[in-house]
Amino acid sequence: MKRIQSKLQHLLAIALIGGLAISSTVVAKADPANPSTRKSPDWLRSAVVYEIFPRNFSQAGDLNAITARLDELKNLGVDVLWLMPIHPTGEKMKKGSVGSPYAVRDFYAINPDYGTTNDFRRLVEQAHQRGLKVIMEIVAGHTAWDSVLMDQHPEFYMRDTNGAVIPPNPAWTDVAGLDYAKPVVRRYMIDMMKYWLQDFGVDGFRCDVGPNVPLDFWEAARTELEKLNPQVIILADAGAKPELLTKAFDVDSSWGMINALNTVMSSVTPASYLKEMWEHNDQQFPKGALHLRFTDSHEEIRAVARYSINGALAGQVLMLTLDGVPMFYNGMEVGDATESADPALFEKMPVFWQSGGRPPLRDIYRDLIKLRKQNAAFYNGDVVWVTNTAPEEVVTFLRQDAKDTFLVLINLSSIRVKGSVALSDADGFEPVNITGRSNPVDTHVPDFELSGYGWSIYHRPASK
């Protein structure tokens, strides 16, 4: 669901709460009683997720328009398609002229504006033929007010002391909360997920506001889903909840990192704050935990509007070179600046695919994805943060394994910055060539000179 709040409030809250969490002398550690996360498929670590809002992905706004672009997405380097809710949208108490896809009227149906069940089945089949996975979004915590369940199963809903149905959050006026204290609700939702997994062959689910539903439900659901597909992938819309990744979920949303980046790009905190946030999360979660890394989504104002076009690129370079599973939101690869979040969540506002005057983003992202996939240092290697002489503006870190070491430098400010990196051994690093990018200014590591929102990646074989 859209997190409705003003940008200023958002940034101040993050700066205050995040700062307190990190500076506290008592830092949350991984629970020793749950020392590890669940073992996810190996391929997921090197995967790239691509979020699609079917209504706004194209002018047609249907599933067939997605099927028509599968080759394009495959060529970009995408592995997993995450489809935002594809079910019919509620009309009663809807927000905007169209309504939120998160106000679901029927979990067993396809939004008629999107097409038919046959269209969806064809999309999944065509994706599989190209080696792409398809995960669909499940909105387990609530329904539209005119959901079929209101008539069929009114006992499924949360109610106040007067017996009136209520939303799970007072601000979410367009939805009604489901009551997971009732076993019949749990059984219905698990059976529904099994239906899409078994009858349509989807590869998994992204679960909206996962923490709003009891953890033991998700764990029970996973156990049953794995009987149908042992490789099922389940993503949690959650952050800072290590327990979710113990048994139930493969990946969480890493909200702490994107919120930290927002404060850095808004000059509220220095670039070094990202290192602090990463280290804080690393202490919270058991080793091996996977986090979705993103700068753009249906819940954020578009990155090009928040950061500028070059700032958005720099931010996504960070997410593509850090640990975790990087994600793209539809249209990022052309620098689309169409509104997202509110109002786009409640209106028809298609991606503008012919954006002009942009850097060759698709080519740049394609090369960065290829670099990541071809070098295990980026998806299985260590993250080693190294200090530099411009910590207010620049982040520098190594991605390394037994075979390779990559040095990543990213200027997260709009000003040109000169400096140096504190490396004990700087010999042997060579710049990585990325399509659409010129080589770094004629400096030699450990020295650097980066234009506003400039970035560079260097490589050195481990056995130099």
XYZ file of C-alpha atoms in Angstrom:
464
model
C 0.000 0.000 0.000
C 1.080 3.565 -0.636
C 2.778 5.082 2.369
C 1.030 8.456 2.362
C 3.203 11.122 3.918
C 4.825 14.365 2.897
C 8.387 14.232 1.630
C 9.613 16.620 4.321
C 8.051 14.600 7.121
C 9.474 11.469 5.563
C 13.011 12.807 5.413
C 12.969 14.293 8.910
C 11.595 11.109 10.401
C 14.223 9.009 8.695
C 17.017 11.355 9.730
C 15.900 11.318 13.359
C 14.858 7.697 13.771
C 17.634 6.288 11.589
C 20.232 8.398 13.335
C 19.037 7.322 16.763
C 18.992 3.666 15.753
C 22.556 3.749 14.522
C 24.066 5.932 17.242
C 22.460 3.929 20.045
C 24.890 1.983 22.203
C 22.536 -0.987 22.068
C 22.362 -2.236 18.489
C 19.827 -4.878 17.484
C 21.662 -8.094 16.691
C 20.590 -11.188 14.802
C 18.621 -13.446 17.140
C 20.992 -16.232 18.283
C 18.004 -18.571 18.541
C 17.500 -18.090 14.785
C 21.074 -17.874 13.512
C 20.365 -18.325 9.834
C 17.973 -17.415 7.088
C 16.174 -19.931 4.910
C 18.172 -21.342 1.997
C 16.915 -19.629 -1.150
C 17.687 -20.893 -4.661
C 21.234 -20.007 -5.726
C 20.011 -18.325 -8.915
C 18.114 -15.735 -6.891
C 21.334 -14.144 -5.615
C 22.370 -13.150 -9.125
C 18.854 -12.275 -10.284
C 17.364 -8.917 -11.268
C 13.712 -8.161 -10.436
C 11.531 -5.927 -12.612
C 8.331 -4.514 -11.095
C 5.418 -3.976 -13.491
C 2.276 -1.920 -12.895
C 0.101 -3.465 -15.645
C -2.284 -0.505 -15.824
C 0.530 1.970 -16.423
C 3.096 -0.213 -18.187
C 1.523 0.660 -21.550
C -1.174 2.783 -23.134
C -3.265 -0.372 -23.523
C -2.727 -1.182 -19.863
C -3.226 -4.912 -20.279
C -1.373 -8.198 -19.923
C -0.844 -8.675 -23.644
C 1.177 -5.453 -23.763
C 3.533 -6.979 -21.197
C 3.835 -10.208 -23.185
C 4.748 -8.153 -26.247
C 7.797 -6.673 -24.458
C 9.207 -9.841 -22.901
C 12.101 -10.016 -25.368
C 13.012 -6.434 -24.490
C 13.024 -7.227 -20.779
C 15.043 -10.386 -21.322
C 17.566 -8.387 -23.337
C 17.901 -5.874 -20.503
C 18.946 -8.721 -18.220
C 15.773 -9.155 -16.164
C 15.187 -12.532 -14.471
C 12.019 -12.032 -12.424
C 8.854 -10.140 -13.362
C 6.934 -8.866 -10.353
C 3.380 -8.041 -11.365
C 1.525 -5.647 -9.115
C -2.018 -6.884 -8.268
C -3.790 -8.164 -11.378
C -7.192 -8.659 -9.756
C -10.374 -6.583 -10.251
C -10.203 -3.269 -8.392
C -12.881 -2.169 -5.964
C -15.258 0.684 -6.767
C -16.766 1.311 -3.363
C -14.853 4.004 -1.444
C -12.110 3.953 -4.089
C -9.424 6.597 -4.230
C -9.004 8.565 -7.455
C -10.914 7.950 -10.657
C -9.692 4.372 -11.144
C -8.853 3.140 -7.673
C -5.902 1.329 -6.147
C -4.944 -2.127 -7.416
C -4.377 -2.935 -3.742
C -8.126 -2.704 -3.141
C -8.873 -6.200 -4.461
C -12.421 -7.214 -5.298
C -11.815 -10.876 -6.130
C -8.592 -12.781 -5.426
C -9.568 -15.503 -7.895
C -10.184 -13.227 -10.895
C -8.264 -11.124 -13.407
C -9.029 -7.423 -13.762
C -11.121 -7.308 -16.981
C -9.202 -4.178 -18.041
C -6.059 -6.324 -17.992
C -7.508 -9.178 -20.037
C -8.528 -12.762 -19.348
C -7.180 -15.776 -17.507
C -5.984 -17.060 -20.884
C -4.041 -13.820 -21.406
C -2.386 -14.283 -18.035
C -1.626 -17.934 -18.686
C -0.035 -16.969 -22.012
C 2.080 -14.278 -20.318
C 3.433 -16.801 -17.813
C 4.087 -19.408 -20.504
C 5.855 -16.942 -22.790
C 7.956 -15.656 -19.904
C 8.991 -19.198 -18.998
C 9.994 -19.892 -22.590
C 12.470 -17.020 -22.247
C 13.805 -18.192 -18.911
C 11.948 -15.486 -16.975
C 10.193 -16.086 -13.654
C 6.823 -14.488 -12.878
C 5.723 -13.549 -9.385
C 2.347 -11.999 -8.694
C 1.461 -9.691 -5.847
C -0.753 -10.929 -3.047
C -2.591 -8.384 -0.907
C -3.277 -10.693 2.011
C -4.180 -8.178 4.697
C -7.305 -6.611 3.261
C -9.824 -6.387 0.414
C -11.934 -3.780 -1.335
C -15.152 -2.807 0.420
C -17.130 -4.354 -2.428
C -15.106 -7.579 -2.432
C -16.982 -10.781 -3.209
C -15.943 -11.897 0.275
C -18.128 -9.207 1.844
C -21.184 -11.094 0.630
C -19.836 -14.628 0.686
C -17.875 -14.513 3.952
C -18.644 -11.432 6.058
C -17.178 -13.292 9.035
C -13.705 -12.916 7.471
C -13.374 -9.238 8.427
C -11.916 -7.217 11.275
C -14.564 -5.352 13.249
C -14.659 -2.649 15.903
C -16.426 -2.921 19.254
C -19.696 -1.979 17.556
C -19.385 -4.786 15.026
C -18.562 -2.544 12.038
C -15.941 -3.670 9.526
C -12.771 -1.564 9.743
C -9.643 -0.997 7.638
C -6.326 -2.406 8.947
C -5.016 1.159 9.087
C -7.277 4.221 9.588
C -5.602 6.001 6.647
C -6.415 3.131 4.259
C -10.025 4.131 3.818
C -10.452 2.245 0.540
C -9.892 -1.216 2.033
C -11.347 -3.485 4.724
C -9.122 -5.567 6.999
C -9.120 -9.363 7.089
C -9.090 -11.087 10.480
C -6.272 -13.643 10.690
C -7.377 -14.748 14.129
C -9.891 -16.864 12.218
C -8.595 -20.152 10.739
C -11.082 -19.931 7.845
C -9.390 -16.750 6.618
C -6.002 -18.435 6.646
C -7.321 -21.472 4.821
C -8.973 -19.330 2.144
C -5.833 -17.296 1.471
C -3.507 -20.298 1.310
C -5.848 -22.097 -1.063
C -5.994 -18.979 -3.234
C -2.204 -18.796 -3.489
C -2.050 -22.504 -4.332
C -4.569 -21.898 -7.117
C -2.342 -19.384 -8.920
C 0.772 -21.471 -8.323
C -0.749 -24.725 -9.557
C -3.201 -23.648 -12.259
C -1.151 -20.833 -13.820
C 2.404 -21.826 -13.015
C 3.467 -18.577 -11.355
C 6.855 -18.848 -9.687
C 6.013 -17.073 -6.481
C 4.531 -14.047 -4.784
C 5.331 -10.585 -3.517
C 3.359 -10.021 -0.309
C 2.081 -6.501 0.324
C 2.793 -5.162 3.837
C 3.827 -8.640 4.949
C 4.181 -7.758 8.675
C 0.469 -6.844 8.840
C -0.304 -10.552 8.544
C 0.834 -12.960 11.299
C 4.208 -14.560 10.654
C 2.935 -18.045 11.420
C 0.464 -17.680 8.542
C 3.281 -16.968 6.092
C 5.306 -19.874 7.424
C 2.342 -22.226 7.058
C 1.631 -20.887 3.561
C 5.234 -21.458 2.483
C 5.152 -25.058 3.716
C 2.090 -25.794 1.579
C 3.321 -23.869 -1.462
C 6.646 -25.691 -1.440
C 4.805 -28.985 -1.822
C 3.626 -27.702 -5.226
C 6.853 -25.932 -6.175
C 9.962 -26.473 -4.009
C 11.586 -23.482 -5.756
C 8.760 -21.024 -5.011
C 10.001 -17.462 -4.383
C 8.270 -15.227 -1.835
C 9.168 -11.542 -1.367
C 8.163 -9.577 1.716
C 7.103 -5.946 1.593
C 8.945 -5.278 4.836
C 12.178 -3.993 6.288
C 14.090 -4.539 9.550
C 12.177 -7.742 10.306
C 14.812 -10.511 10.434
C 12.290 -13.090 11.609
C 10.475 -12.880 8.273
C 13.500 -14.295 6.475
C 14.028 -17.239 8.821
C 11.410 -19.552 7.308
C 8.750 -17.658 5.380
C 10.353 -15.212 2.925
C 13.337 -15.232 0.580
C 13.853 -11.469 0.282
C 12.632 -8.342 2.048
C 12.251 -4.787 0.739
C 15.256 -3.129 2.387
C 13.334 0.055 3.189
C 16.124 1.266 5.431
C 18.568 1.554 2.536
C 16.239 3.439 0.171
C 15.188 5.791 2.969
C 18.837 6.418 3.806
C 19.587 7.157 0.151
C 16.698 9.635 0.083
C 18.229 11.563 2.965
C 21.682 11.547 1.359
C 20.401 12.732 -2.013
C 18.437 15.487 -0.255
C 21.602 16.637 1.594
C 20.023 15.811 4.952
C 22.763 13.304 5.778
C 26.275 12.710 4.387
C 27.004 9.942 1.893
C 28.772 8.034 4.680
C 25.352 7.501 6.277
C 24.745 4.734 3.727
C 27.676 2.770 5.152
C 26.280 3.217 8.650
C 22.840 2.032 7.577
C 24.299 -0.969 5.753
C 26.364 -1.954 8.795
C 23.370 -1.524 11.076
C 21.283 -3.839 8.874
C 24.171 -6.297 8.627
C 24.163 -6.569 12.418
C 20.406 -7.001 12.565
C 20.156 -9.849 10.071
C 21.791 -13.292 10.030
C 24.500 -13.878 7.446
C 23.069 -14.684 4.028
C 19.899 -12.604 4.354
C 18.739 -11.237 1.001
C 17.392 -7.704 0.552
C 15.699 -6.126 -2.466
C 17.748 -3.103 -3.529
C 15.846 -0.364 -5.376
C 15.583 3.375 -5.940
C 12.206 3.450 -7.698
C 8.899 1.698 -7.027
C 5.157 2.243 -7.036
C 5.481 3.617 -3.484
C 7.995 6.366 -4.262
C 7.964 9.542 -6.313
C 9.964 8.623 -9.395
C 13.715 8.649 -8.813
C 14.338 11.051 -11.711
C 12.033 13.539 -9.956
C 13.658 12.998 -6.539
C 17.272 12.864 -7.620
C 17.471 14.260 -11.212
C 18.231 12.014 -14.179
C 21.936 11.669 -13.380
C 21.243 11.317 -9.680
C 18.758 8.537 -10.391
C 21.404 6.718 -12.422
C 23.978 7.105 -9.645
C 21.497 5.772 -7.088
C 20.699 2.735 -9.207
C 24.403 2.052 -9.748
C 24.635 1.809 -5.956
C 21.804 -0.733 -5.833
C 23.278 -2.768 -8.692
C 26.712 -3.021 -7.090
C 25.767 -3.587 -3.449
C 24.824 -7.000 -2.096
C 21.220 -8.165 -2.382
C 18.789 -8.474 -5.280
C 18.528 -5.322 -7.438
C 15.135 -4.211 -8.703
C 13.890 -1.947 -11.494
C 10.487 -0.277 -11.670
C 8.929 -0.151 -15.116
C 10.169 2.762 -17.212
C 13.378 3.371 -15.277
C 15.434 2.142 -18.198
C 14.237 5.101 -20.306
C 14.260 7.662 -17.494
C 10.469 7.869 -17.358
C 9.347 10.823 -15.241
C 5.613 10.080 -15.242
C 4.083 10.313 -11.788
C 4.176 7.229 -9.581
C 2.799 6.511 -6.126
C -0.008 9.026 -5.454
C -1.623 9.950 -7.862
C -0.508 7.231 -10.300
C -1.603 4.494 -7.909
C -5.197 5.666 -8.295
C -5.225 6.932 -11.880
C -4.300 5.830 -15.394
C -0.859 7.402 -15.955
C 1.136 5.318 -18.457
C 4.905 5.123 -18.700
C 6.216 7.379 -21.477
C 8.588 5.054 -23.314
C 9.890 7.650 -25.825
C 11.596 9.887 -23.279
C 14.143 12.121 -25.012
C 17.202 14.019 -23.843
C 18.290 11.219 -21.535
C 21.603 9.389 -21.187
C 21.567 5.950 -22.855
C 20.144 4.432 -19.677
C 19.034 1.130 -21.168
C 22.530 0.449 -22.525
C 24.166 1.488 -19.266
C 21.865 -0.663 -17.155
C 22.243 -3.609 -19.522
C 26.032 -3.488 -19.174
C 25.876 -3.086 -15.395
C 23.518 -6.038 -15.085
C 25.809 -8.116 -17.317
C 28.812 -7.113 -15.218
C 27.000 -8.186 -12.072
C 25.844 -11.525 -13.473
C 29.232 -12.437 -14.919
C 31.163 -11.753 -11.714
C 30.247 -13.638 -8.558
C 31.998 -10.978 -6.477
C 28.855 -8.863 -6.889
C 26.320 -11.454 -5.745
C 28.293 -13.832 -3.526
C 31.300 -11.732 -2.574
C 31.980 -9.508 0.411
C 31.072 -5.838 0.752
C 34.055 -3.951 2.178
C 33.444 -0.254 2.757
C 36.573 1.865 2.381
C 36.968 5.434 3.550
C 37.697 8.343 1.251
C 38.548 12.015 1.643
C 35.090 13.203 0.539
C 32.688 11.291 2.847
C 30.007 13.987 2.587
C 29.517 13.303 -1.113
C 31.154 10.019 -2.124
C 30.705 6.369 -1.157
C 33.472 3.880 -1.896
C 33.434 0.140 -1.353
C 34.940 -3.091 -2.618
C 33.061 -6.135 -3.914
C 35.435 -9.048 -3.741
C 35.805 -12.806 -3.720
C 38.695 -15.219 -4.239
C 38.811 -14.407 -7.953
C 38.133 -10.677 -8.359
C 38.071 -7.348 -6.601
C 35.927 -4.460 -7.831
C 36.241 -0.931 -6.499
C 33.048 1.156 -6.732
C 33.075 4.954 -6.379
C 29.803 6.935 -6.521
C 29.370 10.678 -6.095
C 25.905 11.191 -4.605
C 26.058 14.971 -4.864
C 25.593 17.410 -7.742
C 29.069 18.947 -7.362
C 32.379 17.828 -8.866
C 34.507 16.131 -6.229
C 38.206 15.282 -6.066
C 39.686 12.993 -3.480
C 41.364 9.707 -2.727
C 40.407 6.290 -1.405
C 42.131 4.754 1.610
C 43.433 1.546 0.031
C 46.344 -0.392 1.503
C 47.166 -1.593 -2.010
C 45.930 0.386 -5.023
C 48.011 -1.310 -7.704
C 46.459 -3.112 -10.631
C 42.982 -1.525 -10.732
C 41.699 -0.851 -14.244
C 38.464 1.002 -15.138
C 35.533 -1.150 -16.231
C 34.114 -0.060 -19.585
C 30.362 0.523 -19.558
C 28.465 1.313 -22.759
C 27.443 4.961 -22.879
C 29.985 5.967 -20.259
C 33.353 7.612 -20.867
C 36.352 6.419 -18.902
C 37.117 8.250 -15.641
C 39.058 11.511 -15.661
C 42.770 10.815 -16.059
C 43.430 9.966 -12.435
C 44.835 6.780 -10.999
C 43.445 4.904 -8.027
C 43.573 5.702 -5.157
C 42.927 9.246 -6.448
C 39.609 10.120 -8.071
C 37.761 12.993 -9.686
C 34.031 12.574 -10.162
C 31.577 14.954 -11.809
C 28.259 15.648 -10.118
C 26.544 12.250 -9.682
C 29.535 10.679 -11.413
C 30.612 7.125 -10.713
C 33.348 4.702 -11.655
C 33.972 0.985 -11.269
C 37.457 -0.516 -11.294
C 38.513 -4.151 -11.495
C 41.553 -6.076 -10.365
C 42.069 -9.846 -10.500
C 42.614 -11.276 -7.052
C 45.891 -12.824 -8.178
C 47.364 -9.601 -9.528
